[in-house]
Coordinates of C-alpha atoms in Angstrom, one line a residue:
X1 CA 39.5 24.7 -20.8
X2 CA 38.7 23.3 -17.2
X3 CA 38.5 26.1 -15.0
X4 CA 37.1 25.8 -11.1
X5 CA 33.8 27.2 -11.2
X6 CA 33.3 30.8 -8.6
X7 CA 31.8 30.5 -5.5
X8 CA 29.0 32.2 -6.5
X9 CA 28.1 29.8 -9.4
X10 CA 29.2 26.6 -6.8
X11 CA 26.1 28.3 -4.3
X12 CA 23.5 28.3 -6.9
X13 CA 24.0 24.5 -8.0
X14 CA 24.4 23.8 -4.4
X15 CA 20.5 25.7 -3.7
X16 CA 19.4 23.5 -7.0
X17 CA 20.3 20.3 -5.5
X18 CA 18.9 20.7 -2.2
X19 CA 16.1 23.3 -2.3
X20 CA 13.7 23.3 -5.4
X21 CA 10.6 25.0 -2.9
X22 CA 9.8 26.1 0.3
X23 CA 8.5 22.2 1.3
X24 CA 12.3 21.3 0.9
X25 CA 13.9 24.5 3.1
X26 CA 11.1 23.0 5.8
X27 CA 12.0 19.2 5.1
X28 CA 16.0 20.0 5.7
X29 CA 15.2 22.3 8.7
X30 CA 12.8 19.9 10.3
X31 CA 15.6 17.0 9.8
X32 CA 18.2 18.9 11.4
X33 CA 15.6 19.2 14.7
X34 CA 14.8 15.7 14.6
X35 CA 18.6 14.8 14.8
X36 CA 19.3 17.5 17.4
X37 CA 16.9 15.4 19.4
X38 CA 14.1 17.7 19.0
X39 CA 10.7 17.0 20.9
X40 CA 8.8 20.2 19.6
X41 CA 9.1 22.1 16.4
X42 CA 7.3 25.1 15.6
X43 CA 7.2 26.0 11.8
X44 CA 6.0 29.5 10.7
X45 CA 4.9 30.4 7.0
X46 CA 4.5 34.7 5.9
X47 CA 3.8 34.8 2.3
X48 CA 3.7 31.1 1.8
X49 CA 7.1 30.7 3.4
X50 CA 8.0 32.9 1.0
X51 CA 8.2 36.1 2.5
X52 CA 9.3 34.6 5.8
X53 CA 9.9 30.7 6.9
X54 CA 10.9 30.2 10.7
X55 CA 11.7 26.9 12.0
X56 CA 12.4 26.1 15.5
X57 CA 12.9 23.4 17.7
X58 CA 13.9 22.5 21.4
X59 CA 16.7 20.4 20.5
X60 CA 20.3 20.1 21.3
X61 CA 21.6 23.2 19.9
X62 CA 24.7 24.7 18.1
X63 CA 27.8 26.3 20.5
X64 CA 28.4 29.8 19.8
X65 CA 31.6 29.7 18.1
X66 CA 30.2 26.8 15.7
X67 CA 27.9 28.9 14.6
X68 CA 29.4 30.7 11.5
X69 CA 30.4 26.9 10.1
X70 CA 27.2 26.0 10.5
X71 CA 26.6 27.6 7.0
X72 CA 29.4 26.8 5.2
X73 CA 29.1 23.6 2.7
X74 CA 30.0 20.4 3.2
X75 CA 30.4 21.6 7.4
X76 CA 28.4 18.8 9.6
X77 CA 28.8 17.1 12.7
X78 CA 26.5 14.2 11.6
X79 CA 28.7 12.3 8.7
X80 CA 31.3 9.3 9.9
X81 CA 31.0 6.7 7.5
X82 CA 28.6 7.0 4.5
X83 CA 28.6 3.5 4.9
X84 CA 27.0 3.8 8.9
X85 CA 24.6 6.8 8.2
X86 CA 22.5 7.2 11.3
X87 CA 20.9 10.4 10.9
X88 CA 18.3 12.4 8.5
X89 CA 20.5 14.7 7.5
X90 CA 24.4 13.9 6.8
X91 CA 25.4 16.1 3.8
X92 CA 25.9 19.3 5.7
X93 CA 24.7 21.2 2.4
X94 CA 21.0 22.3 4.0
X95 CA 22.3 25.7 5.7
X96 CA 24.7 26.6 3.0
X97 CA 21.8 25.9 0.0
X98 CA 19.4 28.0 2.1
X99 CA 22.1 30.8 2.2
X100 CA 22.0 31.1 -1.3
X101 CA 18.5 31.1 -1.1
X102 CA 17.0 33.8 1.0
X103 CA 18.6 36.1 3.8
X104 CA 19.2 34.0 7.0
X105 CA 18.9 34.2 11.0
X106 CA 20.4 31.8 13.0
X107 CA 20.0 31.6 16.7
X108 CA 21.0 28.9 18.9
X109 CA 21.7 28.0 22.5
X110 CA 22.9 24.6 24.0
X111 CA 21.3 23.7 26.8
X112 CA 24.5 24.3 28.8
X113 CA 26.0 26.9 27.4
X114 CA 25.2 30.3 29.2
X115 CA 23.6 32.5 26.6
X116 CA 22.7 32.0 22.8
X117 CA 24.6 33.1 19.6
X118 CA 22.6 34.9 16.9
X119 CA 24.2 34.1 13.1
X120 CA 22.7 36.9 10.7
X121 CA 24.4 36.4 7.1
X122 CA 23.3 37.6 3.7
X123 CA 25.3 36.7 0.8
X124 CA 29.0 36.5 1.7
X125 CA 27.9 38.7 4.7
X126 CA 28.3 36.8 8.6
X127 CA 27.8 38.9 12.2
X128 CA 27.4 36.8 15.1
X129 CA 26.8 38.2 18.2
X130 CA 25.6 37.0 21.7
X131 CA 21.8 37.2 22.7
X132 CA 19.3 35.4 25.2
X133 CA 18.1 32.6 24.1
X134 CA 15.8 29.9 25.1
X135 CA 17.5 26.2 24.1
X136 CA 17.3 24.8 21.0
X137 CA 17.4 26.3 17.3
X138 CA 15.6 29.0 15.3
X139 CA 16.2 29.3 11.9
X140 CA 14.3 32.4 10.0
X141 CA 14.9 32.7 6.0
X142 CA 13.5 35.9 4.7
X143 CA 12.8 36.5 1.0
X144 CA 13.2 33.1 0.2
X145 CA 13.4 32.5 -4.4
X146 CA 13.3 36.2 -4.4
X147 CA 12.5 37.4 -7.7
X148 CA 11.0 33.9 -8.7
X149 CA 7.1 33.2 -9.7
X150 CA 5.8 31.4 -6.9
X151 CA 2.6 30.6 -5.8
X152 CA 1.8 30.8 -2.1
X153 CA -0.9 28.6 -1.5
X154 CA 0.9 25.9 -3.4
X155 CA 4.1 26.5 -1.1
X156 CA 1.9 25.8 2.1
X157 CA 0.2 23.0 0.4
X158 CA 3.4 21.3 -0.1
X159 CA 4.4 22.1 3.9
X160 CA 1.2 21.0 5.0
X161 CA 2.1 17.7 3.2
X162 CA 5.1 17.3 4.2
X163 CA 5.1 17.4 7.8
X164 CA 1.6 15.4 7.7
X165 CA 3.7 12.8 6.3
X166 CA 6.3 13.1 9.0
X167 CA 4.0 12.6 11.8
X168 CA 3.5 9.1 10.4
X169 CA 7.2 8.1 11.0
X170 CA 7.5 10.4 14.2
X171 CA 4.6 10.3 15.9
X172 CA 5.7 11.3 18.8
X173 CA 7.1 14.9 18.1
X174 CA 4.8 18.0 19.2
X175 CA 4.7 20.1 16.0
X176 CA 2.7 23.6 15.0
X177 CA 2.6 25.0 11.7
X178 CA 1.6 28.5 11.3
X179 CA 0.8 30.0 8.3
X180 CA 0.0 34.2 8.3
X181 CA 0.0 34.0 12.2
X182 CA -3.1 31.4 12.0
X183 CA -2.6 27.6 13.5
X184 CA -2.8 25.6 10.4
X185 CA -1.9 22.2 12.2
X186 CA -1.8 21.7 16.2
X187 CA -0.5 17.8 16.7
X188 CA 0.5 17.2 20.6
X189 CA 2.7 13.9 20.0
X190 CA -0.2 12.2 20.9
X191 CA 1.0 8.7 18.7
X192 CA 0.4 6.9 16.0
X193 CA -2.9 6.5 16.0
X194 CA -3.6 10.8 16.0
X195 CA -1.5 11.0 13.0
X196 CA -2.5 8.7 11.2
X197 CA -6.8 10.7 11.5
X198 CA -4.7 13.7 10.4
X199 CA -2.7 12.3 7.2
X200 CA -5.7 10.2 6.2
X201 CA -8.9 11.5 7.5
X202 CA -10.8 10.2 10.5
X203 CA -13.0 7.6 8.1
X204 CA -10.0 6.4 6.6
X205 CA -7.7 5.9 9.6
X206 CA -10.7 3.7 11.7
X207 CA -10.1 0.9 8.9
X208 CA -6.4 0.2 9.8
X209 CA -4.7 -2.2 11.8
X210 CA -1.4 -2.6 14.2
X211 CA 1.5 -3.6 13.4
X212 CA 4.3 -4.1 15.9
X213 CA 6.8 -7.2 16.0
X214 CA 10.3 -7.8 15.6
X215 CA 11.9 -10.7 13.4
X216 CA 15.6 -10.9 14.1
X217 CA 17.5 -7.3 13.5
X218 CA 14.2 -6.2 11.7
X219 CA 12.3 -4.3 13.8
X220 CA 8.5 -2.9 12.2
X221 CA 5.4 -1.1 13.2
X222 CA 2.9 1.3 11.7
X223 CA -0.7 0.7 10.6
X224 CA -2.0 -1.0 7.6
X225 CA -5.4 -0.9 5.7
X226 CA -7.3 -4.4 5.7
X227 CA -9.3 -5.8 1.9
X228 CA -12.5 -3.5 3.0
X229 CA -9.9 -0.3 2.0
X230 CA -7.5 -0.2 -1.5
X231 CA -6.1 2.1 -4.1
X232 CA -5.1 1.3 -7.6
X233 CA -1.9 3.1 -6.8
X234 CA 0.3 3.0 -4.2
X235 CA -0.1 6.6 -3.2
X236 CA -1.1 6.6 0.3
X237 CA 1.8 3.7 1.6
X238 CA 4.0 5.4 2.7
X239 CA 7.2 4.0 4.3
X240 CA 10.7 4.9 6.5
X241 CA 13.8 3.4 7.2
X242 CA 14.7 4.8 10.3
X243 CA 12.5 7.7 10.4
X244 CA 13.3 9.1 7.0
X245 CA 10.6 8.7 4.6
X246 CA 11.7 6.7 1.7
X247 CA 10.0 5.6 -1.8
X248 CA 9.3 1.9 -1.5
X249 CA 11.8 -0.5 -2.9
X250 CA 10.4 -2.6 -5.5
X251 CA 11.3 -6.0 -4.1
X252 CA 9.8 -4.5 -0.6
X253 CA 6.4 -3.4 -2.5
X254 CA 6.3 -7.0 -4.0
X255 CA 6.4 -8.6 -0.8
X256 CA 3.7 -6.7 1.0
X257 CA 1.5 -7.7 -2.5
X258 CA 2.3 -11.2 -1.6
X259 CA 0.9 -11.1 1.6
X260 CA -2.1 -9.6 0.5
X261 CA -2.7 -12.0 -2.2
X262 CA -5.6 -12.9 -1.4
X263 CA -7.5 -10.3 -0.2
X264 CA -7.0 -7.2 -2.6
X265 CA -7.8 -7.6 -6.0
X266 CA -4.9 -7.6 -8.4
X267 CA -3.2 -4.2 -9.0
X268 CA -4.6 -3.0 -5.8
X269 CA -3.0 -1.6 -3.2
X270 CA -3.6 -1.0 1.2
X271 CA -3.1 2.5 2.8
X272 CA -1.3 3.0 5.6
X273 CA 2.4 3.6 6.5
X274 CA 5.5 1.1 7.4
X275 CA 8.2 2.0 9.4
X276 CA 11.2 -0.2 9.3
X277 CA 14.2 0.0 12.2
X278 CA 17.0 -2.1 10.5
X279 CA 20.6 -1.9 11.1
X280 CA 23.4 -0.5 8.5
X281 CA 23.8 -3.7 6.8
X282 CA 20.4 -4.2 6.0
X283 CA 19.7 -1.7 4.1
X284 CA 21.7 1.0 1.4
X285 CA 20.5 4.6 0.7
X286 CA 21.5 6.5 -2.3
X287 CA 23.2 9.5 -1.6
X288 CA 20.9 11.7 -4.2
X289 CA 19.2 15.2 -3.3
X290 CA 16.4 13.5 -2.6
X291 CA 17.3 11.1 -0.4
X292 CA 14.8 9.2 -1.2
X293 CA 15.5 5.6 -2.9
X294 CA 16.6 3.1 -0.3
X295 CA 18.0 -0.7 -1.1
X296 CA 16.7 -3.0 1.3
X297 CA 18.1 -7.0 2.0
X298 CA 15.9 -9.7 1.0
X299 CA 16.0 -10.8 4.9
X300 CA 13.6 -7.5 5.2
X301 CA 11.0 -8.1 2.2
X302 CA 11.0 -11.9 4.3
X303 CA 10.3 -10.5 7.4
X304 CA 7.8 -7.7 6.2
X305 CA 5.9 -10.6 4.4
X306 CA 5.7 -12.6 7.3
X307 CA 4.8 -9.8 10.2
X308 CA 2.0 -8.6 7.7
X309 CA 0.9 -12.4 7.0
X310 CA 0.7 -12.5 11.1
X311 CA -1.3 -9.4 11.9
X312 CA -3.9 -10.7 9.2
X313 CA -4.4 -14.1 11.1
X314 CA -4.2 -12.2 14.7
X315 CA -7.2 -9.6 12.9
X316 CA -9.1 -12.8 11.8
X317 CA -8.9 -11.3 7.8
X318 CA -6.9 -14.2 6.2
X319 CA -9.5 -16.2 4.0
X320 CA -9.7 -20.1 3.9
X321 CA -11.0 -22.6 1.6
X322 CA -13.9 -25.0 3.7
X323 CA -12.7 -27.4 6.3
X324 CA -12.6 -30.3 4.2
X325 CA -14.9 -33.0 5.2
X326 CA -14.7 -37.1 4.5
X327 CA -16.6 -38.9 1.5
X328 CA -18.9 -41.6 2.7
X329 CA -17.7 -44.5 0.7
X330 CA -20.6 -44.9 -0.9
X331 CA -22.2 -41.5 -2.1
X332 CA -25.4 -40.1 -3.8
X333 CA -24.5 -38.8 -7.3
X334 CA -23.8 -34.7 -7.3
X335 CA -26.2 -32.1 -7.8
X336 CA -25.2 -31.0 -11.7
X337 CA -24.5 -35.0 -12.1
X338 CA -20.9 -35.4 -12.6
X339 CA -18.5 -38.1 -11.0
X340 CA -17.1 -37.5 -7.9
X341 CA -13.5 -36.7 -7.5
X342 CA -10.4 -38.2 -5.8
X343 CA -7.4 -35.1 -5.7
X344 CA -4.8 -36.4 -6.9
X345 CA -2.2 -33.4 -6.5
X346 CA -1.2 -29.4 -7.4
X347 CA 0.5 -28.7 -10.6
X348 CA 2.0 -25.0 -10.5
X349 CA 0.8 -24.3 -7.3
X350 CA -2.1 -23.0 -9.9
X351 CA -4.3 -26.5 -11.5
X352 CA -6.0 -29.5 -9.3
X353 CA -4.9 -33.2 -10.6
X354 CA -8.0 -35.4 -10.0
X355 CA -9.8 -38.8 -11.1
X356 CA -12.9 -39.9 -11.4
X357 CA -13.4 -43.6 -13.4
X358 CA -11.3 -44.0 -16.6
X359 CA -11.0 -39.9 -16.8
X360 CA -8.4 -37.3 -15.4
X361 CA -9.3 -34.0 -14.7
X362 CA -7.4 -30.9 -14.9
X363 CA -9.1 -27.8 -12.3
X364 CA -8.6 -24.8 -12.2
X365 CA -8.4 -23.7 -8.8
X366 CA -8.8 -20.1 -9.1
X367 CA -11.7 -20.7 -11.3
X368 CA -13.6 -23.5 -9.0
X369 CA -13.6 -21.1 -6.1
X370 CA -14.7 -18.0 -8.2
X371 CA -18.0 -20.6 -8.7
X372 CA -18.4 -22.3 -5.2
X373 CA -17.8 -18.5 -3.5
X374 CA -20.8 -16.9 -6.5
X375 CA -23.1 -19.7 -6.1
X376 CA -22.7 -19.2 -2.7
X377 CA -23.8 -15.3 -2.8
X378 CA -26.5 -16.0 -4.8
X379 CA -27.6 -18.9 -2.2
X380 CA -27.7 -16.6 0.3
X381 CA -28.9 -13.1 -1.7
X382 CA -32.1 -15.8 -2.8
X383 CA -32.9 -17.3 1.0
X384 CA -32.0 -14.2 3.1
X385 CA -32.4 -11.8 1.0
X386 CA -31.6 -8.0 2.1
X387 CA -31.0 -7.1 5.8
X388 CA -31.1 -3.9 7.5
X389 CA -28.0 -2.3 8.1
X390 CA -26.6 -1.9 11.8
X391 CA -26.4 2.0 10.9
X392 CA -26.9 3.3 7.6
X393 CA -24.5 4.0 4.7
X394 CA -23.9 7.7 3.5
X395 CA -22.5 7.1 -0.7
X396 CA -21.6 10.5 -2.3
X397 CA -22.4 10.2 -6.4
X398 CA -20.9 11.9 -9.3
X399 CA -23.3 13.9 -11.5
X400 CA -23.1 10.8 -13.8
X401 CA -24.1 8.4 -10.7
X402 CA -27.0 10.1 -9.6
X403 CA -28.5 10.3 -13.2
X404 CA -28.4 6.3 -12.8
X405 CA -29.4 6.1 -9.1
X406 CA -32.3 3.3 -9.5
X407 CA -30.0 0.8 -11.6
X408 CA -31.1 -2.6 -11.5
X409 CA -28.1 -4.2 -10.3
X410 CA -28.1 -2.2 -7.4
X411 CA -31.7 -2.2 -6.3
X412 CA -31.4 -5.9 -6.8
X413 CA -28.4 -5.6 -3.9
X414 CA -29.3 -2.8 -1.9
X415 CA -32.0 -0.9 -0.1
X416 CA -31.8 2.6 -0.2
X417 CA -33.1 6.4 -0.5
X418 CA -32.2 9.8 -2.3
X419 CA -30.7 11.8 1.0
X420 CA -29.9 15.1 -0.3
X421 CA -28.5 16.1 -3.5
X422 CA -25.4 14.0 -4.9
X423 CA -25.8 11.8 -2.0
X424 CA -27.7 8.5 -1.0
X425 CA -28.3 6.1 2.0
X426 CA -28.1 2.4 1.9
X427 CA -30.2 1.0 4.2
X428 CA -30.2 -2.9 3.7
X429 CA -28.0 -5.0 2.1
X430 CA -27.1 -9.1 1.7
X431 CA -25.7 -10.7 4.6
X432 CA -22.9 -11.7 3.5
X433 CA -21.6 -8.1 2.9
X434 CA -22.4 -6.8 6.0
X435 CA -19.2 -8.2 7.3
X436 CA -17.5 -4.6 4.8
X437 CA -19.5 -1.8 5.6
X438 CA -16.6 0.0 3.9
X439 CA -16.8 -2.1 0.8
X440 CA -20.8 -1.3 0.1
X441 CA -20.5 2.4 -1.2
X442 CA -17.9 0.8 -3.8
X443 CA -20.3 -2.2 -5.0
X444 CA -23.4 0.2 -4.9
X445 CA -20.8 2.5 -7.0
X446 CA -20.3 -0.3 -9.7
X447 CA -23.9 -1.5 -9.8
X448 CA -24.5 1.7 -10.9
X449 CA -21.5 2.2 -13.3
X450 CA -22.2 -1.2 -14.8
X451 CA -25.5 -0.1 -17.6
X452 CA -26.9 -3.1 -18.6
X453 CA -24.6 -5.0 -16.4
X454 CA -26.6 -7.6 -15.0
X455 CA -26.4 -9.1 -11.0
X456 CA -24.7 -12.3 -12.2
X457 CA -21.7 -10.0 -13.6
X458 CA -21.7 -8.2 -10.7
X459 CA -21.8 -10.7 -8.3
X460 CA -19.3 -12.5 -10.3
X461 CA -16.7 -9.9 -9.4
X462 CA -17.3 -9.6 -6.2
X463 CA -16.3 -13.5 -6.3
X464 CA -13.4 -13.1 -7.6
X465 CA -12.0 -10.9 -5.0
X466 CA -11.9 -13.4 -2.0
X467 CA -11.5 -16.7 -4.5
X468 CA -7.8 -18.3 -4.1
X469 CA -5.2 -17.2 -6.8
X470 CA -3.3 -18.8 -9.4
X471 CA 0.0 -19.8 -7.4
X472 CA -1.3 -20.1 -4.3
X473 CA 0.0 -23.8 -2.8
X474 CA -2.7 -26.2 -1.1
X475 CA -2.4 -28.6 1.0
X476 CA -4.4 -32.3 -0.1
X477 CA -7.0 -31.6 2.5
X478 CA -7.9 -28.2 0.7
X479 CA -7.7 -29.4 -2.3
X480 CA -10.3 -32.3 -1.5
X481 CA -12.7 -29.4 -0.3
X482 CA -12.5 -27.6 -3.3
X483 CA -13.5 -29.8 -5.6
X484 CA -16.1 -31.5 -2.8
X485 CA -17.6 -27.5 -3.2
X486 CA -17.0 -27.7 -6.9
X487 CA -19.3 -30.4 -7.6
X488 CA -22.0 -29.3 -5.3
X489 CA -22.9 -26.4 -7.3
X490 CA -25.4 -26.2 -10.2
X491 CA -23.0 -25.4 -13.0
X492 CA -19.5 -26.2 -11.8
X493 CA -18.1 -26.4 -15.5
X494 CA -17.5 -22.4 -16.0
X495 CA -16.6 -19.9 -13.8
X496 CA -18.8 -16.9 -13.2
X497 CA -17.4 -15.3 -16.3
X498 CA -17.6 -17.7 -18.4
X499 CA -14.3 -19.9 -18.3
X500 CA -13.7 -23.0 -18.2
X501 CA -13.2 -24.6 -14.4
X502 CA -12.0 -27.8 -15.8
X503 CA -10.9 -29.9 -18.6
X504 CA -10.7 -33.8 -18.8
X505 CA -8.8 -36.0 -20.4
X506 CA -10.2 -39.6 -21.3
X507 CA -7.9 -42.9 -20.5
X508 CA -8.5 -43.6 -24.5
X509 CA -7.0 -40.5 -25.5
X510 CA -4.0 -41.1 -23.2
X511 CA -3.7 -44.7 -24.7
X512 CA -3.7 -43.0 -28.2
X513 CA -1.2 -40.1 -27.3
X514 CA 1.0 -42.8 -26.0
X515 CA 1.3 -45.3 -29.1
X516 CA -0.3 -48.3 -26.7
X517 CA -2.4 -50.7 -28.4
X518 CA -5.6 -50.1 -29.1
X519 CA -8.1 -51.1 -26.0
X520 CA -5.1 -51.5 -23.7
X521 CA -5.8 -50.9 -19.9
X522 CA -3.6 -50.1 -17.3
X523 CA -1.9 -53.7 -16.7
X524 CA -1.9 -54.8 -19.7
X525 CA 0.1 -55.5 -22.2
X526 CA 0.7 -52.7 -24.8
X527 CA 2.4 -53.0 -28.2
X528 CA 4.2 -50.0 -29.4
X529 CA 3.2 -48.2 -32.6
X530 CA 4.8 -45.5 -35.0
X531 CA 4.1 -42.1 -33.0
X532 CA 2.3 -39.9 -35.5
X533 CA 3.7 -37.0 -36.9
X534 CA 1.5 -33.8 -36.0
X535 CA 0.9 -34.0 -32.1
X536 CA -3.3 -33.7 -31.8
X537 CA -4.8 -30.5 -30.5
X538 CA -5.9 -30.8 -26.9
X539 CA -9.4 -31.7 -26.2
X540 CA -11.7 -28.8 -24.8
X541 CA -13.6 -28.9 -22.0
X542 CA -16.1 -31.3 -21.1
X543 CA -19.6 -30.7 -19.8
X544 CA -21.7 -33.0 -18.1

């Protein structure tokens, strides 16, 4: 039988779907100051927020007589057209889910409305009376999950998170938390740049860049990490759409890899946080407890690409293949003693198309630069060796890193000394990575990881990281340099680990694969022949 459930069963799944911990009773209160127009919000934990939560802000403020509706469900002044949302909060569910949750005290006072209304209400309980009150909103819950096992420090861990992460989209709000009457977090509204030391550490935050342009209705700024800093998950991006904090779209997350394609290795990710101002139509959020999961127009993932694309040529951190440079018509023959090469073209935006003579050669691109950019390091590791530091670098080791502190890898890249327990300083280190002070402690880190693991390997990764990627599109000019490069080095015909950089493909073999007669040229004429049955293998690659 279908029966309409009782109120009291409709206020439990309405606390369920709303608040599953204290973190979420702070998240809804703290959205309903920020769309009240809050500037400062105090937040106050007893108990882990348990015992006692207070939240109170400055803001606009809730009339006297609207106070006892104020808890009801479904009752806001926020939701127009679910289609056109505009604010955090829309649902008008926080108040009423926190009623079912803990015993509640609600005092509020426009700014011109003479006096303030305190809303005290515990179960199906409401008295309202009038009081003096300063303007804004206080919001106290007491006994909050009564009767559940909850742990404290967990709850204010959560909090703590929570409005670390809000400071990223709204940096410009004074907030205190207070937890057991002791300041926990102090942030003035002092900007982006303040919250951003607080959410990731002062270390951390010095290694990202500005973003700040607008592309049509798509408006975006926040601070990104550059190649020297990257995780292999995306858990320190964070993103908004209009101030709320959001999980990132696929499609959006794609497009800010693509922009980084060539500077973070693949299934890497920067740190930092995005925030996107983007009208109604460009964007669709699912109306879930979370309110989390947001639909974004391609228009955005193109304009995100190409702001992020921007701020990387503006900081100087896009990498280039080198400036090509004309063939004298008549040239000496190449170090490792193979032809030179004319390009030809791109296939796949991935493989070079060259000739050289009666042959055709088939590069790949990704591969050639992995072998110009190692010989290259070792060049320079062999002629400059090891230079001081500006300032040394402090690397913190595991238990299982210090037992391995004198690999040979590493002492064959760095200088360095024991400098207390767990810990060591680097004090010289190539040239060429002086240019990523923050990229040393990790390639000291996997010299020592790497037993047995000789320099070529390492240097060999560290190669691949800046070398140009399979689908990336050159123009001819590049493409003449690379394979210039490619011939100047020793042993162009493998890549650092071993692969292949090219394969080539003799003018017989075409003739044969074709049916043309035997000893035909190109010109000549060519007499057709039965095509055999069984296509040949390919040929593999040729060495010089």
């Amino acid at each position: 039988m279908i029966r309409p459930l009782p109120e009291e069963l409709r206020g439990l799944l309405a606390r369920g779907e709303v608040l599953l911990s204290v973190r979420d009773a702070v998240r809804e209160l703290l959205e309903n100051a920020l769309d009240a127009g809050a500037r400062r919000v105090r937040v106050e934990l007893w108990g882990g927020g348990l015992e006692r939560l207070v939240v109170e802000d400055d803001g606009a403020g809730i009339p006297l007589e609207e106070l006892p509706l104020a808890v009801e469900p479904f009752a806001t002044s926020k939701l127009q057209d679910p289609e056109r949302i505009a604010t955090l909060g829309f649902r008008g569910q926080a108040l009423y889910a926190l009623r079912q949750a803990a015993i509640l005290r609600l005092r509020s006072r426009p700014r011109r409305q003479v006096g303030g209304g305190l809303l005290l209400v515990q179960g199906e309980r409401l008295e309202l009376r009038e009081v003096p009150a300063p303007p804004g909103t206080r919001v106290e819950a007491v006994g909050l999950f009564r009767g559940e096992e909850r742990d404290p420090a967990r709850e204010v861990r959560g909090v703590l998170e929570l409005l670390r992460r809000y400071l990223l989209h709204h940096p410009s709000l004074s907030l205190a938390l207070f937890v057991e009457g002791e300041a926990r977090l102090l942030f003035p509204g002092a900007g982006l740049w303040e919250a951003a030391r607080l959410a990731f550490g002062r270390v951390l935050s010095e290694r990202l860049f500005p973003l700040e342009e607008a592309l049509g209705e798509v408006g975006l700024w926040g601070l990104l990490s550059g190649p020297q800093v990257s995780r292999t998950r995306p858990d320190l991006l964070f993103l908004a759409v209009n101030g709320r904090p959001v999980a990132w779209p696929e499609g959006l997350l794609k497009a800010l890899r693509r922009a980084y394609r060539e500077l973070l290795p693949e299934g890497h990710f920067p740190v930092g946080a995005v925030n996107l101002a983007l009208p109604p139509r460009l964007f669709r959020l699912r109306l879930d407890a979370r309110k989390e999961e947001v639909a974004v127009a391609k228009e955005v993932e193109e304009a995100l690409e190409e702001v992020v694309r921007g701020a990387f040529r503006r900081q100087g951190l896009a990498r280039s293949l080198p400036e090509p440079s004309p063939l004298p018509p008549l040239s000496p023959p190449t170090p490792s003693g193979l032809p030179r090469l004319r390009y030809l073209g791109q296939f796949r935006d991935s493989y070079l198309l060259a000739e050289a003579g009666d042959a055709l050669y088939l590069v790949d691109q990704h591969a050639a630069h992995e072998r110009v950019i190692y010989e290259e390091f070792r060049r320079r590791l062999r002629e400059e060796g090891l230079k001081p530091l500006p300032y040394p670098v402090l690397v913190e080791l595991s238990p299982e890193e210090e037992a391995l502190w004198q690999g040979e890898a590493a002492s064959a890249l760095f200088a360095y000394e024991p400098f207390g327990p767990g810990r060591v300083r680097l004090l010289s280190a190539p040239a060429f990575l002086h240019p990523y002070p923050f990229l040393l402690p990790q390639v000291y880190l996997e010299a020592l990881k790497g037993e047995g693991r000789s320099l070529t390997e390492l240097l060999g990764r560290l190669a691949c990281l800046p070398a140009v990627k399979a689908g990336h599109p050159l123009s001819g000019a590049q493409g003449q340099a690379l394979l210039d490069a490619l011939l100047a080095c020793e042993t162009p015909w493998v890549c650092p680990h071993g692969r292949p950089t090219f394969l080539v493909l003799k003018e017989e073999e075409l003739i044969r694969r074709f049916g043309r007669r035997s000893g035909a040229r190109v010109g000549e004429e060519a007499r057709p022949r039965r095509q055999e049955d069984s296509f040949p293998e390919a040929p593999g690659p040729q060495r010089g």
